[in-house]
Amino acid sequence: MTVVRRFLYSKKIAPYVFILPFVLTFAVFFIYPLASTIRMSFQDILPGQVQWVGLSNYRRLLGDKVFGQAVFNSVRYMLITCALLIPFPMLFAYMISSKSMKSAGFFKSLYFVPVLTSVVVAGLVFRMMFSELPGALMNSIRGLFGKPAIYWMKNEYSSLLALILLCCWRWTGMNMLYFMAGMKSIPNELYEAAEIDGANTVRKFTHVTWPLLKPTTIYVLTISIYAGLAMFTESYMVFGNNTSPHNYGLTIVGYLYRYGFEKLRMGYASAVGLALLVGAMVINVAQLYITGAVGPRRTKV
Amino acid sequence: MKKLLAMLMALSMLLGIVGVASAEAAPTKLTLWTFIDQHAQFYNKMAEEWNKVNPDKQIALEATVLGYDDMHNKLKIALQSGVGAPDLCDVELGQFPNVLLGQPQLVVLNDALAPYIDTVVPSRLSIYSKGDNHYGVPTHVGASVAFYNVELLEAAGIDYKTIITWDDWSEAGKKLKEATPGVYMGNVETTTQWQTSLMLTEQGADFQDNSNPDDPKPTINTPELLKAVQTQQQWLKDGIAYICPGGQVDTEEGKAWLNTNVCATVIMPEWYMSRFVDEIPDLAGKYAIAPAPVFEVGQPRSIGLGGTGTVVTLTCPDIPLAGDFITWAKLSETGESMIWDVMGFDPVNTAVWDDEALTHNPENKFNKYFLTNVFDTLNEIKGEIKFVASTSISPTMNSYFSSTLWNNLYIDLLDAESELETAQEAIEADIF
């Protein structure tokens, strides 16, 4: 009994006991799968037969044009969504937080509602909006301008437009909320001081809000990069399945899904997953380093 | 403490007795996954029938309907990991090679199939086989036929019975276009190859060379496929065919488009009848069924397409019972009649095709919908139904076709010859 008691009351051990649930979950659901993914990426796995194949999955991956296209699609999508989903939500947040804004609560909820919808439902609705049928919403809009119906999802740029629109529609509200929270933490005195110095609304934004929002911006950028690179469900739902014309909607995760689940090549799919992990890590660490969130502090001149 | 233990023991024994007693009376529970609602209804009905005639081997069938991709992916993962698979599962023909990868985690059904093997169209078994081992129980033949919209054609002065070749068909299309602009003679598929497969087998060709089953080779750059795709490109250039919304007629968009009554011909497997009846009700009484056109008179006029093989998994608790039930449900005479009556499919036991009382029943909803009887056409083409191979390379080929090849050929109307060469190389590179 004393052993147990000594164990439970030990100041050294207690903290570990408290974090044990997290460590265990993390080990079971993250570390173990990661380790086994690394092992599997060197194997050829079929039901009932597993074979070590060395680096051949990786060699295949590097030589695959379709994988190149998937990477291109994912990176392009990620760049566009980052370019849209940081400035606009920030602007909207600034506008809604502004004192002269009327019925701010209404707009806040209006922007936030899409976040609560499921991707699957939203994707389905967008697919119908962008459908090939002449009576579908987007084709009807074209009809208003006297233009003929087009195959929205069979064209590279119009299908990309559908994906980007869906993403912006869903995430503007979320990012806006992050920025509004960030703005709340900026002390009012700074704005008052700026006003005394004669700053107008624009200068207050560029010289007070923007620099002080940096930590929030870095956070939003980091998750946007990851979300952009890991996009899959949106494309799957909007195109109706994982096969899109000319692979326009194929993302890295879509490629992984194609080989892992559709073609049941778990070994190869593991290599794809690791490539995605490494890619996202490199981009994000570089981004964090450049923005100064990690690494040596730069001294101000 | 002792009392408590004794009570616990007594309680557990009691529970055990109750458990054993109920287990004796309880029917064997069998789980089944399918991706088509009509199939689930059919299996439930067949389970009821089975229980009536097999009082000593009662089953409790639990059929679950899942989405196509969702179901097949869940099944593949369950088979791979050995956990979570249903006892019975419908597997679509295009997906079948995927569940046969490696060492199939499925039951060899040769014994269960034995009583029916003589009555079944053999090629319908071999598409679900690996070597001599049969793993899937077929549902239908899926013989392709032409559905002609008599109302539209007659309005343009065309008699569908005079259409024998694709040339006749194109000429009729031009006439139709002139008479009723905005109405198309047919459609071109961009996400599948029902029509293209038919056009290939008419010429005696296939998408792949399966002469060595262990090492099938794609054969895309062939003169036969070239002819098939160029013919369809010409339809589009002439404006007599429309690129099917949704990629093919067996999609929601495709059916919605058909329902607007602008398409005079649908060339699809026989099972598409059920889609007409259930999902395109507005066109009842407009379509007649006839053999599909050919390039030259004398070529085979049909191909068996699509299909579902039902498998029994190795994790099934009562394999012999599951095997007996599923073969009985799908291949016995009771089952075969039901397959036509309930689902409107062409049974794999072609003897049923001659049972006039069954096939020409005027009360049957499929007979009511169409102007002609489908079995008249089926019996006419009975000896001409060809097949394309379905092997381990089929999923890779289908994926390239629907994502790239058909789009290039029919939407962008690119040069067919060089596209087929590119496709051949791309598919060869993607096979492993």
PDB file of N, CA and C in Angstrom, chain A residues 238-270:
ATOM      1  N   VAL A 238     -18.058  17.432 -54.874  1.00  0.00           N
ATOM      2  CA  VAL A 238     -18.430  18.305 -55.984  1.00  0.00           C
ATOM      3  C   VAL A 238     -18.359  17.549 -57.321  1.00  0.00           C
ATOM      4  N   PHE A 239     -17.371  16.678 -57.457  1.00  0.00           N
ATOM      5  CA  PHE A 239     -17.255  15.914 -58.698  1.00  0.00           C
ATOM      6  C   PHE A 239     -18.105  14.643 -58.670  1.00  0.00           C
ATOM      7  N   GLY A 240     -18.663  14.329 -57.526  1.00  0.00           N
ATOM      8  CA  GLY A 240     -19.533  13.153 -57.457  1.00  0.00           C
ATOM      9  C   GLY A 240     -18.784  11.895 -57.112  1.00  0.00           C
ATOM     10  N   ASN A 241     -17.509  11.824 -57.429  1.00  0.00           N
ATOM     11  CA  ASN A 241     -16.668  10.723 -56.959  1.00  0.00           C
ATOM     12  C   ASN A 241     -15.210  11.130 -57.127  1.00  0.00           C
ATOM     13  N   ASN A 242     -14.323  10.187 -56.954  1.00  0.00           N
ATOM     14  CA  ASN A 242     -12.909  10.550 -56.943  1.00  0.00           C
ATOM     15  C   ASN A 242     -12.335  10.638 -58.359  1.00  0.00           C
ATOM     16  N   THR A 243     -13.144  10.355 -59.369  1.00  0.00           N
ATOM     17  CA  THR A 243     -12.655  10.426 -60.739  1.00  0.00           C
ATOM     18  C   THR A 243     -13.186  11.701 -61.371  1.00  0.00           C
ATOM     19  N   SER A 244     -12.282  12.628 -61.673  1.00  0.00           N
ATOM     20  CA  SER A 244     -12.733  13.872 -62.279  1.00  0.00           C
ATOM     21  C   SER A 244     -12.145  13.963 -63.681  1.00  0.00           C
ATOM     22  N   PRO A 245     -12.783  14.712 -64.579  1.00  0.00           N
ATOM     23  CA  PRO A 245     -12.270  14.824 -65.945  1.00  0.00           C
ATOM     24  C   PRO A 245     -10.832  15.342 -65.953  1.00  0.00           C
ATOM     25  N   HIS A 246      -9.963  14.678 -66.649  1.00  0.00           N
ATOM     26  CA  HIS A 246      -8.538  15.037 -66.735  1.00  0.00           C
ATOM     27  C   HIS A 246      -7.898  15.184 -65.359  1.00  0.00           C
ATOM     28  N   ASN A 247      -8.464  14.552 -64.372  1.00  0.00           N
ATOM     29  CA  ASN A 247      -7.959  14.646 -63.001  1.00  0.00           C
ATOM     30  C   ASN A 247      -7.900  16.082 -62.485  1.00  0.00           C
ATOM     31  N   TYR A 248      -8.809  16.941 -62.959  1.00  0.00           N
ATOM     32  CA  TYR A 248      -8.818  18.342 -62.514  1.00  0.00           C
ATOM     33  C   TYR A 248      -9.070  18.433 -61.019  1.00  0.00           C
ATOM     34  N   GLY A 249      -9.850  17.512 -60.501  1.00  0.00           N
ATOM     35  CA  GLY A 249     -10.213  17.602 -59.089  1.00  0.00           C
ATOM     36  C   GLY A 249      -9.372  16.691 -58.219  1.00  0.00           C
ATOM     37  N   LEU A 250      -8.322  16.084 -58.801  1.00  0.00           N
ATOM     38  CA  LEU A 250      -7.529  15.128 -58.029  1.00  0.00           C
ATOM     39  C   LEU A 250      -6.564  15.863 -57.115  1.00  0.00           C
ATOM     40  N   THR A 251      -6.648  15.593 -55.810  1.00  0.00           N
ATOM     41  CA  THR A 251      -5.720  16.203 -54.864  1.00  0.00           C
ATOM     42  C   THR A 251      -4.792  15.112 -54.333  1.00  0.00           C
ATOM     43  N   ILE A 252      -3.824  15.520 -53.520  1.00  0.00           N
ATOM     44  CA  ILE A 252      -2.877  14.521 -53.011  1.00  0.00           C
ATOM     45  C   ILE A 252      -3.627  13.460 -52.210  1.00  0.00           C
ATOM     46  N   VAL A 253      -4.562  13.911 -51.382  1.00  0.00           N
ATOM     47  CA  VAL A 253      -5.317  12.946 -50.584  1.00  0.00           C
ATOM     48  C   VAL A 253      -6.224  12.104 -51.490  1.00  0.00           C
ATOM     49  N   GLY A 254      -6.749  12.726 -52.537  1.00  0.00           N
ATOM     50  CA  GLY A 254      -7.552  11.978 -53.504  1.00  0.00           C
ATOM     51  C   GLY A 254      -6.724  10.887 -54.167  1.00  0.00           C
ATOM     52  N   TYR A 255      -5.472  11.205 -54.451  1.00  0.00           N
ATOM     53  CA  TYR A 255      -4.559  10.235 -55.065  1.00  0.00           C
ATOM     54  C   TYR A 255      -4.285   9.095 -54.079  1.00  0.00           C
ATOM     55  N   LEU A 256      -4.076   9.482 -52.820  1.00  0.00           N
ATOM     56  CA  LEU A 256      -3.862   8.488 -51.761  1.00  0.00           C
ATOM     57  C   LEU A 256      -5.086   7.569 -51.650  1.00  0.00           C
ATOM     58  N   TYR A 257      -6.260   8.195 -51.663  1.00  0.00           N
ATOM     59  CA  TYR A 257      -7.515   7.452 -51.557  1.00  0.00           C
ATOM     60  C   TYR A 257      -7.666   6.501 -52.740  1.00  0.00           C
ATOM     61  N   ARG A 258      -7.296   6.987 -53.930  1.00  0.00           N
ATOM     62  CA  ARG A 258      -7.434   6.162 -55.130  1.00  0.00           C
ATOM     63  C   ARG A 258      -6.610   4.881 -54.993  1.00  0.00           C
ATOM     64  N   TYR A 259      -5.357   5.028 -54.545  1.00  0.00           N
ATOM     65  CA  TYR A 259      -4.510   3.836 -54.458  1.00  0.00           C
ATOM     66  C   TYR A 259      -4.767   3.029 -53.196  1.00  0.00           C
ATOM     67  N   GLY A 260      -5.029   3.726 -52.086  1.00  0.00           N
ATOM     68  CA  GLY A 260      -5.205   3.006 -50.830  1.00  0.00           C
ATOM     69  C   GLY A 260      -6.524   2.250 -50.776  1.00  0.00           C
ATOM     70  N   PHE A 261      -7.620   2.956 -51.128  1.00  0.00           N
ATOM     71  CA  PHE A 261      -8.935   2.360 -50.922  1.00  0.00           C
ATOM     72  C   PHE A 261      -9.550   1.834 -52.200  1.00  0.00           C
ATOM     73  N   GLU A 262      -9.364   2.566 -53.311  1.00  0.00           N
ATOM     74  CA  GLU A 262     -10.008   2.110 -54.537  1.00  0.00           C
ATOM     75  C   GLU A 262      -9.230   0.969 -55.180  1.00  0.00           C
ATOM     76  N   LYS A 263      -7.893   1.103 -55.173  1.00  0.00           N
ATOM     77  CA  LYS A 263      -7.102   0.045 -55.813  1.00  0.00           C
ATOM     78  C   LYS A 263      -6.458  -0.894 -54.789  1.00  0.00           C
ATOM     79  N   LEU A 264      -6.672  -0.615 -53.530  1.00  0.00           N
ATOM     80  CA  LEU A 264      -6.183  -1.457 -52.449  1.00  0.00           C
ATOM     81  C   LEU A 264      -4.668  -1.701 -52.511  1.00  0.00           C
ATOM     82  N   ARG A 265      -3.909  -0.638 -52.804  1.00  0.00           N
ATOM     83  CA  ARG A 265      -2.451  -0.733 -52.789  1.00  0.00           C
ATOM     84  C   ARG A 265      -1.969   0.037 -51.563  1.00  0.00           C
ATOM     85  N   MET A 266      -2.118  -0.590 -50.404  1.00  0.00           N
ATOM     86  CA  MET A 266      -1.866   0.103 -49.145  1.00  0.00           C
ATOM     87  C   MET A 266      -0.413   0.551 -49.019  1.00  0.00           C
ATOM     88  N   GLY A 267       0.511  -0.256 -49.526  1.00  0.00           N
ATOM     89  CA  GLY A 267       1.921   0.093 -49.413  1.00  0.00           C
ATOM     90  C   GLY A 267       2.219   1.379 -50.152  1.00  0.00           C
ATOM     91  N   TYR A 268       1.775   1.435 -51.397  1.00  0.00           N
ATOM     92  CA  TYR A 268       2.010   2.622 -52.215  1.00  0.00           C
ATOM     93  C   TYR A 268       1.310   3.830 -51.601  1.00  0.00           C
ATOM     94  N   ALA A 269       0.065   3.624 -51.138  1.00  0.00           N
ATOM     95  CA  ALA A 269      -0.689   4.723 -50.544  1.00  0.00           C
ATOM     96  C   ALA A 269       0.019   5.255 -49.296  1.00  0.00           C
ATOM     97  N   SER A 270       0.670   4.379 -48.551  1.00  0.00           N
ATOM     98  CA  SER A 270       1.413   4.832 -47.364  1.00  0.00           C
ATOM     99  C   SER A 270       2.540   5.767 -47.771  1.00  0.00           C
TER     100      SER A 270
END
